[in-house]
Structure formats: C-alpha cells, structure tokens
C-alpha cells in the first residue's frame, strides 16, 4: 500500500528537519491545549488562530529554542532548516515584534502526526495531558526529590500545571518549592567587601500528590500514546536522581 501524503512528507525529511518539526508540533499542540482550557473556563474570544498559534523561536526565553538547543540542532543552520520545512509547505516563518516566529500548517501537523504514529484521526483521551504538558511532567518526574529548577519549566506548563496559580488549568500536577541556599559572595566593583555568607532563593518544581498518582496510574498508557518521550518509572527516577546527587 502506498504511503499517505503526510507519511511521505515525513519520510522525505532528514533527522534534523524531523527534530524541528517535532518540536514545533509539540509547541503547537500545547498552544491549542491552552486555548481549549481557556474556553472551558468561559474565556472565549475571537483572537485569530494566527495569533495564538504563533510559536516563539527567537526570544531568549523561547522553550522551543531551548529544546532544540538541548538536542544540539539550534545553530547557524536554523535558517536553512526553516527554509526547507517552509519550502515543503509544513511551516510558515516570519518576524513578530522583531522575534523569529513559526506557524505550523495543516500539512505540517499531518506530517508530524504520521511520523510520530498518532494517526490522522487520533483523539486524545479526556484524562490525558497534551504531548507538551506530559513532556513537562516527565521532565519534573525525572529529577526525583531534587526537583526541576523553575526556570527550566516552559511557561505554558507553568500556567496550566502548577498547583495554586492565579490562572490555573484543570491539572494541579506540579508545585513550586522555595529554599534559601547559603553561598560565599565574590567581591565586585559595587561591593568590594561582601559579607562572608549570603543567601539566595532557589525555586524547584516537584510533582504534587495528585501528579504522582496520575503519573503512576497512567504511565503505561502515556508510553503507548507518546512513545517518543522516555518516561521513567517514578521509583527509578527518584533513585537515579538521589544517586546523582550523592556523586562527588
């Protein structure tokens, strides 16, 4: 049987291009999930999809850029990769307020779904997080008792997964803890004689009890749905994080 146009589009991409398209698809689905949650809370508006589906790639705090940088592919070749994806009709790119931005096209979403094995008519179960939200929960779970530095959690996950936020979503699966760590300040031009000890605030993200329960109960189903995300068992993750923390 001949491959579908969407599958053929995915098969025609090289590994780098697939990494970019996957990152854009996850971001796009996260934005769609945010819009759906706003609507569920009664905050409907007529903002064009072009506005809320915009994927920020150029700003310093862009989670997509950070993800691509972690994968080792956010570099001088980014422009060529965007041009290749745009030339195939999978994305559009441009600048908004001076920041490089990307929009997924319908063909791009279809290619990503085909390549990631979601199927053209795949529907997310009501209990399930979107792929980007699940990836955020996995990222936190993998840090065990240490917790994930709050600065490493992308903004959409922070707004819709953090327990007790002013604009909460439907899932309070994450929480932020604050601790104060002692350190020895270095002399500077403005403070040539600093005190011998100072303290700085550190904020880390952990699973809530509800988050741990959801993670443990649905782990195998998530692994099947989003098999490209390596989700560890909670006990294994906590043990590994503890051993890493004890390493010299």
PDB file of C-alpha atoms in Angstrom:
ATOM      1  CA  UNK A   1       0.000   0.000   0.000  1.00  0.00           C
ATOM      2  CA  UNK A   2       1.328   3.419  -0.951  1.00  0.00           C
ATOM      3  CA  UNK A   3       2.240   5.750   1.886  1.00  0.00           C
ATOM      4  CA  UNK A   4      -0.132   8.640   2.610  1.00  0.00           C
ATOM      5  CA  UNK A   5       0.948  12.149   1.522  1.00  0.00           C
ATOM      6  CA  UNK A   6       1.521  13.024   5.189  1.00  0.00           C
ATOM      7  CA  UNK A   7       3.724   9.969   5.762  1.00  0.00           C
ATOM      8  CA  UNK A   8       5.612  10.640   2.545  1.00  0.00           C
ATOM      9  CA  UNK A   9       6.224  14.231   3.655  1.00  0.00           C
ATOM     10  CA  UNK A  10       7.674  12.962   6.933  1.00  0.00           C
ATOM     11  CA  UNK A  11       9.770  10.270   5.238  1.00  0.00           C
ATOM     12  CA  UNK A  12      11.255  12.916   2.956  1.00  0.00           C
ATOM     13  CA  UNK A  13      12.735  14.822   5.900  1.00  0.00           C
ATOM     14  CA  UNK A  14      16.191  14.255   7.316  1.00  0.00           C
ATOM     15  CA  UNK A  15      16.797  13.692  11.035  1.00  0.00           C
ATOM     16  CA  UNK A  16      17.440  17.377  11.760  1.00  0.00           C
ATOM     17  CA  UNK A  17      14.294  18.512   9.968  1.00  0.00           C
ATOM     18  CA  UNK A  18      12.224  15.915  11.824  1.00  0.00           C
ATOM     19  CA  UNK A  19      13.595  17.165  15.140  1.00  0.00           C
ATOM     20  CA  UNK A  20      12.499  20.703  14.270  1.00  0.00           C
ATOM     21  CA  UNK A  21       9.066  19.646  13.033  1.00  0.00           C
ATOM     22  CA  UNK A  22       8.505  17.521  16.151  1.00  0.00           C
ATOM     23  CA  UNK A  23       9.431  20.435  18.435  1.00  0.00           C
ATOM     24  CA  UNK A  24       7.083  22.747  16.523  1.00  0.00           C
ATOM     25  CA  UNK A  25       4.262  20.212  16.647  1.00  0.00           C
ATOM     26  CA  UNK A  26       4.582  19.774  20.406  1.00  0.00           C
ATOM     27  CA  UNK A  27       4.550  23.537  20.900  1.00  0.00           C
ATOM     28  CA  UNK A  28       1.569  23.916  18.558  1.00  0.00           C
ATOM     29  CA  UNK A  29      -0.417  21.277  20.423  1.00  0.00           C
ATOM     30  CA  UNK A  30       0.456  22.890  23.748  1.00  0.00           C
ATOM     31  CA  UNK A  31      -0.880  26.236  22.482  1.00  0.00           C
ATOM     32  CA  UNK A  32      -4.025  24.503  21.242  1.00  0.00           C
ATOM     33  CA  UNK A  33      -4.477  22.872  24.634  1.00  0.00           C
ATOM     34  CA  UNK A  34      -4.111  26.258  26.352  1.00  0.00           C
ATOM     35  CA  UNK A  35      -6.747  27.776  24.077  1.00  0.00           C
ATOM     36  CA  UNK A  36      -9.105  24.880  24.777  1.00  0.00           C
ATOM     37  CA  UNK A  37      -8.607  25.259  28.535  1.00  0.00           C
ATOM     38  CA  UNK A  38      -9.348  28.978  28.361  1.00  0.00           C
ATOM     39  CA  UNK A  39     -12.556  28.201  26.528  1.00  0.00           C
ATOM     40  CA  UNK A  40     -13.515  25.556  29.076  1.00  0.00           C
ATOM     41  CA  UNK A  41     -13.224  28.216  31.786  1.00  0.00           C
ATOM     42  CA  UNK A  42     -15.522  30.533  29.830  1.00  0.00           C
ATOM     43  CA  UNK A  43     -12.811  32.822  28.438  1.00  0.00           C
ATOM     44  CA  UNK A  44     -13.773  32.612  24.786  1.00  0.00           C
ATOM     45  CA  UNK A  45     -12.527  35.331  22.471  1.00  0.00           C
ATOM     46  CA  UNK A  46     -12.229  35.954  18.765  1.00  0.00           C
ATOM     47  CA  UNK A  47      -8.454  36.124  18.648  1.00  0.00           C
ATOM     48  CA  UNK A  48      -7.389  34.698  15.267  1.00  0.00           C
ATOM     49  CA  UNK A  49      -5.646  31.338  15.387  1.00  0.00           C
ATOM     50  CA  UNK A  50      -2.725  33.011  13.629  1.00  0.00           C
ATOM     51  CA  UNK A  51      -2.142  34.981  16.831  1.00  0.00           C
ATOM     52  CA  UNK A  52      -2.461  32.286  19.498  1.00  0.00           C
ATOM     53  CA  UNK A  53      -0.799  29.574  17.405  1.00  0.00           C
ATOM     54  CA  UNK A  54       2.374  31.631  16.959  1.00  0.00           C
ATOM     55  CA  UNK A  55       5.414  29.651  18.126  1.00  0.00           C
ATOM     56  CA  UNK A  56       8.130  31.874  19.536  1.00  0.00           C
ATOM     57  CA  UNK A  57      11.543  30.790  18.311  1.00  0.00           C
ATOM     58  CA  UNK A  58      13.657  33.901  18.565  1.00  0.00           C
ATOM     59  CA  UNK A  59      13.285  35.278  22.081  1.00  0.00           C
ATOM     60  CA  UNK A  60      15.775  34.460  24.812  1.00  0.00           C
ATOM     61  CA  UNK A  61      13.249  32.517  26.885  1.00  0.00           C
ATOM     62  CA  UNK A  62      11.740  30.561  23.989  1.00  0.00           C
ATOM     63  CA  UNK A  63      11.090  26.984  25.240  1.00  0.00           C
ATOM     64  CA  UNK A  64      11.230  25.650  21.672  1.00  0.00           C
ATOM     65  CA  UNK A  65      14.638  27.201  21.080  1.00  0.00           C
ATOM     66  CA  UNK A  66      15.806  25.773  24.405  1.00  0.00           C
ATOM     67  CA  UNK A  67      14.538  22.327  23.411  1.00  0.00           C
ATOM     68  CA  UNK A  68      16.299  22.483  20.047  1.00  0.00           C
ATOM     69  CA  UNK A  69      19.446  23.744  21.728  1.00  0.00           C
ATOM     70  CA  UNK A  70      19.348  20.762  24.089  1.00  0.00           C
ATOM     71  CA  UNK A  71      19.058  18.495  21.048  1.00  0.00           C
ATOM     72  CA  UNK A  72      22.133  20.177  19.591  1.00  0.00           C
ATOM     73  CA  UNK A  73      20.416  21.494  16.455  1.00  0.00           C
ATOM     74  CA  UNK A  74      19.761  25.170  17.247  1.00  0.00           C
ATOM     75  CA  UNK A  75      22.699  26.775  15.469  1.00  0.00           C
ATOM     76  CA  UNK A  76      23.751  28.629  12.331  1.00  0.00           C
ATOM     77  CA  UNK A  77      21.856  26.100  10.215  1.00  0.00           C
ATOM     78  CA  UNK A  78      18.480  27.021  11.698  1.00  0.00           C
ATOM     79  CA  UNK A  79      17.605  29.357   8.834  1.00  0.00           C
ATOM     80  CA  UNK A  80      18.273  26.662   6.239  1.00  0.00           C
ATOM     81  CA  UNK A  81      16.186  24.143   8.176  1.00  0.00           C
ATOM     82  CA  UNK A  82      13.266  26.557   8.429  1.00  0.00           C
ATOM     83  CA  UNK A  83      13.556  27.269   4.712  1.00  0.00           C
ATOM     84  CA  UNK A  84      13.472  23.542   3.929  1.00  0.00           C
ATOM     85  CA  UNK A  85      10.360  22.965   6.041  1.00  0.00           C
ATOM     86  CA  UNK A  86       8.697  26.093   4.682  1.00  0.00           C
ATOM     87  CA  UNK A  87       9.505  25.090   1.102  1.00  0.00           C
ATOM     88  CA  UNK A  88       7.669  21.810   1.674  1.00  0.00           C
ATOM     89  CA  UNK A  89       4.623  23.665   2.998  1.00  0.00           C
ATOM     90  CA  UNK A  90       4.961  22.246   6.511  1.00  0.00           C
ATOM     91  CA  UNK A  91       5.516  25.528   8.348  1.00  0.00           C
ATOM     92  CA  UNK A  92       5.486  29.269   7.840  1.00  0.00           C
ATOM     93  CA  UNK A  93       8.010  31.582   9.468  1.00  0.00           C
ATOM     94  CA  UNK A  94       8.417  35.298   9.950  1.00  0.00           C
ATOM     95  CA  UNK A  95       9.091  38.004  12.497  1.00  0.00           C
ATOM     96  CA  UNK A  96       6.664  39.401  15.089  1.00  0.00           C
ATOM     97  CA  UNK A  97       7.894  42.409  17.059  1.00  0.00           C
ATOM     98  CA  UNK A  98      11.398  41.564  15.924  1.00  0.00           C
ATOM     99  CA  UNK A  99      11.259  37.966  17.181  1.00  0.00           C
ATOM    100  CA  UNK A 100      11.547  34.980  14.847  1.00  0.00           C
ATOM    101  CA  UNK A 101       8.258  33.081  14.863  1.00  0.00           C
ATOM    102  CA  UNK A 102       6.888  29.874  13.342  1.00  0.00           C
ATOM    103  CA  UNK A 103       3.394  28.630  12.489  1.00  0.00           C
ATOM    104  CA  UNK A 104       2.510  25.023  11.726  1.00  0.00           C
ATOM    105  CA  UNK A 105       0.454  24.423   8.594  1.00  0.00           C
ATOM    106  CA  UNK A 106      -2.208  21.721   8.318  1.00  0.00           C
ATOM    107  CA  UNK A 107       0.189  19.729   6.170  1.00  0.00           C
ATOM    108  CA  UNK A 108       2.867  20.125   8.840  1.00  0.00           C
ATOM    109  CA  UNK A 109       0.586  18.851  11.581  1.00  0.00           C
ATOM    110  CA  UNK A 110      -0.482  15.911   9.440  1.00  0.00           C
ATOM    111  CA  UNK A 111       3.142  15.025   8.646  1.00  0.00           C
ATOM    112  CA  UNK A 112       4.118  15.213  12.322  1.00  0.00           C
ATOM    113  CA  UNK A 113       1.165  13.061  13.378  1.00  0.00           C
ATOM    114  CA  UNK A 114       2.021  10.489  10.735  1.00  0.00           C
ATOM    115  CA  UNK A 115       5.707  10.459  11.603  1.00  0.00           C
ATOM    116  CA  UNK A 116       5.072  10.219  15.348  1.00  0.00           C
ATOM    117  CA  UNK A 117       2.486   7.480  14.874  1.00  0.00           C
ATOM    118  CA  UNK A 118      -0.556   9.398  16.128  1.00  0.00           C
ATOM    119  CA  UNK A 119      -2.670   8.735  13.053  1.00  0.00           C
ATOM    120  CA  UNK A 120      -4.853  11.212  11.146  1.00  0.00           C
ATOM    121  CA  UNK A 121      -7.881  10.806  13.418  1.00  0.00           C
ATOM    122  CA  UNK A 122      -6.201  10.242  16.749  1.00  0.00           C
ATOM    123  CA  UNK A 123      -8.135  11.835  19.616  1.00  0.00           C
ATOM    124  CA  UNK A 124      -6.572  12.498  22.990  1.00  0.00           C
ATOM    125  CA  UNK A 125      -8.497  10.878  25.874  1.00  0.00           C
ATOM    126  CA  UNK A 126     -10.139  13.345  28.264  1.00  0.00           C
ATOM    127  CA  UNK A 127      -7.875  12.308  31.132  1.00  0.00           C
ATOM    128  CA  UNK A 128      -4.690  12.726  29.108  1.00  0.00           C
ATOM    129  CA  UNK A 129      -2.344  15.685  29.012  1.00  0.00           C
ATOM    130  CA  UNK A 130      -1.205  17.054  25.664  1.00  0.00           C
ATOM    131  CA  UNK A 131       2.175  15.862  24.480  1.00  0.00           C
ATOM    132  CA  UNK A 132       3.894  19.092  25.591  1.00  0.00           C
ATOM    133  CA  UNK A 133       2.269  19.014  29.050  1.00  0.00           C
ATOM    134  CA  UNK A 134       3.154  15.328  29.513  1.00  0.00           C
ATOM    135  CA  UNK A 135       6.727  16.058  28.476  1.00  0.00           C
ATOM    136  CA  UNK A 136       6.876  18.761  31.169  1.00  0.00           C
ATOM    137  CA  UNK A 137       5.560  16.355  33.835  1.00  0.00           C
ATOM    138  CA  UNK A 138       8.105  13.705  32.773  1.00  0.00           C
ATOM    139  CA  UNK A 139      10.885  16.282  32.923  1.00  0.00           C
ATOM    140  CA  UNK A 140       9.918  17.085  36.517  1.00  0.00           C
ATOM    141  CA  UNK A 141       9.441  13.430  37.498  1.00  0.00           C
ATOM    142  CA  UNK A 142      12.920  12.555  36.210  1.00  0.00           C
ATOM    143  CA  UNK A 143      14.519  14.911  38.751  1.00  0.00           C
ATOM    144  CA  UNK A 144      13.132  12.948  41.712  1.00  0.00           C
ATOM    145  CA  UNK A 145      13.224  14.584  45.138  1.00  0.00           C
ATOM    146  CA  UNK A 146      15.682  17.241  43.883  1.00  0.00           C
ATOM    147  CA  UNK A 147      13.089  18.904  41.705  1.00  0.00           C
ATOM    148  CA  UNK A 148      13.441  20.754  38.425  1.00  0.00           C
ATOM    149  CA  UNK A 149      14.756  24.345  38.539  1.00  0.00           C
ATOM    150  CA  UNK A 150      11.689  26.503  37.953  1.00  0.00           C
ATOM    151  CA  UNK A 151      13.479  28.412  35.190  1.00  0.00           C
ATOM    152  CA  UNK A 152      13.601  25.209  33.123  1.00  0.00           C
ATOM    153  CA  UNK A 153       9.827  24.715  33.026  1.00  0.00           C
ATOM    154  CA  UNK A 154       8.232  26.256  29.945  1.00  0.00           C
ATOM    155  CA  UNK A 155       5.679  28.977  30.535  1.00  0.00           C
ATOM    156  CA  UNK A 156       2.608  27.114  29.261  1.00  0.00           C
ATOM    157  CA  UNK A 157       3.274  24.202  31.628  1.00  0.00           C
ATOM    158  CA  UNK A 158       3.847  26.658  34.475  1.00  0.00           C
ATOM    159  CA  UNK A 159       0.489  28.332  33.865  1.00  0.00           C
ATOM    160  CA  UNK A 160      -1.593  25.196  33.456  1.00  0.00           C
ATOM    161  CA  UNK A 161       0.032  22.577  35.684  1.00  0.00           C
ATOM    162  CA  UNK A 162       1.254  24.468  38.763  1.00  0.00           C
ATOM    163  CA  UNK A 163      -0.961  23.990  41.795  1.00  0.00           C
ATOM    164  CA  UNK A 164      -2.444  27.232  43.156  1.00  0.00           C
ATOM    165  CA  UNK A 165      -1.574  29.549  40.271  1.00  0.00           C
ATOM    166  CA  UNK A 166      -3.814  32.596  39.772  1.00  0.00           C
ATOM    167  CA  UNK A 167      -4.850  31.288  36.345  1.00  0.00           C
ATOM    168  CA  UNK A 168      -4.881  27.544  36.988  1.00  0.00           C
ATOM    169  CA  UNK A 169      -5.732  24.934  34.415  1.00  0.00           C
ATOM    170  CA  UNK A 170      -7.523  21.742  35.204  1.00  0.00           C
ATOM    171  CA  UNK A 171      -4.479  19.791  36.410  1.00  0.00           C
ATOM    172  CA  UNK A 172      -2.625  20.733  39.580  1.00  0.00           C
ATOM    173  CA  UNK A 173       0.067  18.122  38.988  1.00  0.00           C
ATOM    174  CA  UNK A 174       3.082  20.310  39.801  1.00  0.00           C
ATOM    175  CA  UNK A 175       4.112  22.592  42.655  1.00  0.00           C
ATOM    176  CA  UNK A 176       6.944  25.031  43.293  1.00  0.00           C
ATOM    177  CA  UNK A 177       9.054  24.955  46.446  1.00  0.00           C
ATOM    178  CA  UNK A 178      11.328  27.739  47.633  1.00  0.00           C
ATOM    179  CA  UNK A 179      14.537  27.251  49.578  1.00  0.00           C
ATOM    180  CA  UNK A 180      17.343  29.589  50.624  1.00  0.00           C
ATOM    181  CA  UNK A 181      20.879  28.437  49.980  1.00  0.00           C
ATOM    182  CA  UNK A 182      23.961  29.867  51.648  1.00  0.00           C
ATOM    183  CA  UNK A 183      26.884  30.909  49.451  1.00  0.00           C
ATOM    184  CA  UNK A 184      30.073  32.957  49.647  1.00  0.00           C
ATOM    185  CA  UNK A 185      29.707  36.175  47.627  1.00  0.00           C
ATOM    186  CA  UNK A 186      32.559  37.298  45.387  1.00  0.00           C
ATOM    187  CA  UNK A 187      33.901  40.865  45.721  1.00  0.00           C
ATOM    188  CA  UNK A 188      32.753  43.185  42.970  1.00  0.00           C
ATOM    189  CA  UNK A 189      33.225  46.752  41.882  1.00  0.00           C
ATOM    190  CA  UNK A 190      29.978  47.783  43.600  1.00  0.00           C
ATOM    191  CA  UNK A 191      30.554  45.630  46.671  1.00  0.00           C
ATOM    192  CA  UNK A 192      34.300  45.200  47.289  1.00  0.00           C
ATOM    193  CA  UNK A 193      33.787  43.864  50.827  1.00  0.00           C
ATOM    194  CA  UNK A 194      30.834  41.474  50.741  1.00  0.00           C
ATOM    195  CA  UNK A 195      29.719  39.588  53.859  1.00  0.00           C
ATOM    196  CA  UNK A 196      31.303  36.156  54.379  1.00  0.00           C
ATOM    197  CA  UNK A 197      27.951  34.437  53.863  1.00  0.00           C
ATOM    198  CA  UNK A 198      24.834  35.401  51.900  1.00  0.00           C
ATOM    199  CA  UNK A 199      21.671  33.576  50.910  1.00  0.00           C
ATOM    200  CA  UNK A 200      19.876  33.238  47.606  1.00  0.00           C
ATOM    201  CA  UNK A 201      16.436  31.886  46.826  1.00  0.00           C
ATOM    202  CA  UNK A 202      16.152  28.746  44.728  1.00  0.00           C
ATOM    203  CA  UNK A 203      12.837  27.570  43.286  1.00  0.00           C
ATOM    204  CA  UNK A 204      12.243  23.993  42.172  1.00  0.00           C
ATOM    205  CA  UNK A 205       9.274  22.195  40.649  1.00  0.00           C
ATOM    206  CA  UNK A 206       8.018  18.881  42.073  1.00  0.00           C
ATOM    207  CA  UNK A 207       5.092  16.557  41.489  1.00  0.00           C
ATOM    208  CA  UNK A 208       2.100  17.065  43.760  1.00  0.00           C
ATOM    209  CA  UNK A 209       0.373  14.051  45.300  1.00  0.00           C
ATOM    210  CA  UNK A 210      -2.201  14.256  42.514  1.00  0.00           C
ATOM    211  CA  UNK A 211       0.596  14.437  39.961  1.00  0.00           C
ATOM    212  CA  UNK A 212       2.356  11.388  41.379  1.00  0.00           C
ATOM    213  CA  UNK A 213      -0.910   9.445  41.419  1.00  0.00           C
ATOM    214  CA  UNK A 214      -1.746  10.395  37.831  1.00  0.00           C
ATOM    215  CA  UNK A 215       1.789   9.608  36.669  1.00  0.00           C
ATOM    216  CA  UNK A 216       1.863   6.167  38.281  1.00  0.00           C
ATOM    217  CA  UNK A 217      -1.680   5.249  37.227  1.00  0.00           C
ATOM    218  CA  UNK A 218      -1.411   6.310  33.578  1.00  0.00           C
ATOM    219  CA  UNK A 219       2.288   5.781  32.831  1.00  0.00           C
ATOM    220  CA  UNK A 220       1.892   2.760  30.541  1.00  0.00           C
ATOM    221  CA  UNK A 221      -0.899   4.429  28.593  1.00  0.00           C
ATOM    222  CA  UNK A 222       1.196   7.571  28.119  1.00  0.00           C
ATOM    223  CA  UNK A 223       4.137   5.451  26.972  1.00  0.00           C
ATOM    224  CA  UNK A 224       1.917   3.963  24.302  1.00  0.00           C
ATOM    225  CA  UNK A 225       0.437   7.315  23.237  1.00  0.00           C
ATOM    226  CA  UNK A 226       3.677   9.308  23.264  1.00  0.00           C
ATOM    227  CA  UNK A 227       6.292   6.624  22.718  1.00  0.00           C
ATOM    228  CA  UNK A 228       8.909   9.174  21.603  1.00  0.00           C
ATOM    229  CA  UNK A 229       9.046  10.537  25.180  1.00  0.00           C
ATOM    230  CA  UNK A 230      11.154   8.408  27.521  1.00  0.00           C
ATOM    231  CA  UNK A 231       9.110   8.410  30.725  1.00  0.00           C
ATOM    232  CA  UNK A 232      10.855   6.626  33.626  1.00  0.00           C
ATOM    233  CA  UNK A 233       9.175   4.772  36.466  1.00  0.00           C
ATOM    234  CA  UNK A 234       8.845   7.117  39.435  1.00  0.00           C
ATOM    235  CA  UNK A 235      10.874   4.912  41.778  1.00  0.00           C
ATOM    236  CA  UNK A 236      13.669   4.513  39.222  1.00  0.00           C
ATOM    237  CA  UNK A 237      13.737   8.252  38.563  1.00  0.00           C
ATOM    238  CA  UNK A 238      13.901   9.115  42.252  1.00  0.00           C
ATOM    239  CA  UNK A 239      16.647   6.558  42.878  1.00  0.00           C
ATOM    240  CA  UNK A 240      18.716   7.769  39.920  1.00  0.00           C
ATOM    241  CA  UNK A 241      18.334  11.416  40.954  1.00  0.00           C
ATOM    242  CA  UNK A 242      19.353  10.583  44.533  1.00  0.00           C
ATOM    243  CA  UNK A 243      22.455   8.689  43.373  1.00  0.00           C
ATOM    244  CA  UNK A 244      23.429  11.540  41.068  1.00  0.00           C
ATOM    245  CA  UNK A 245      23.072  13.954  43.973  1.00  0.00           C
ATOM    246  CA  UNK A 246      25.463  11.855  46.077  1.00  0.00           C
ATOM    247  CA  UNK A 247      28.069  11.621  43.308  1.00  0.00           C
ATOM    248  CA  UNK A 248      31.294  13.524  44.085  1.00  0.00           C
TER     249      UNK A 248
END
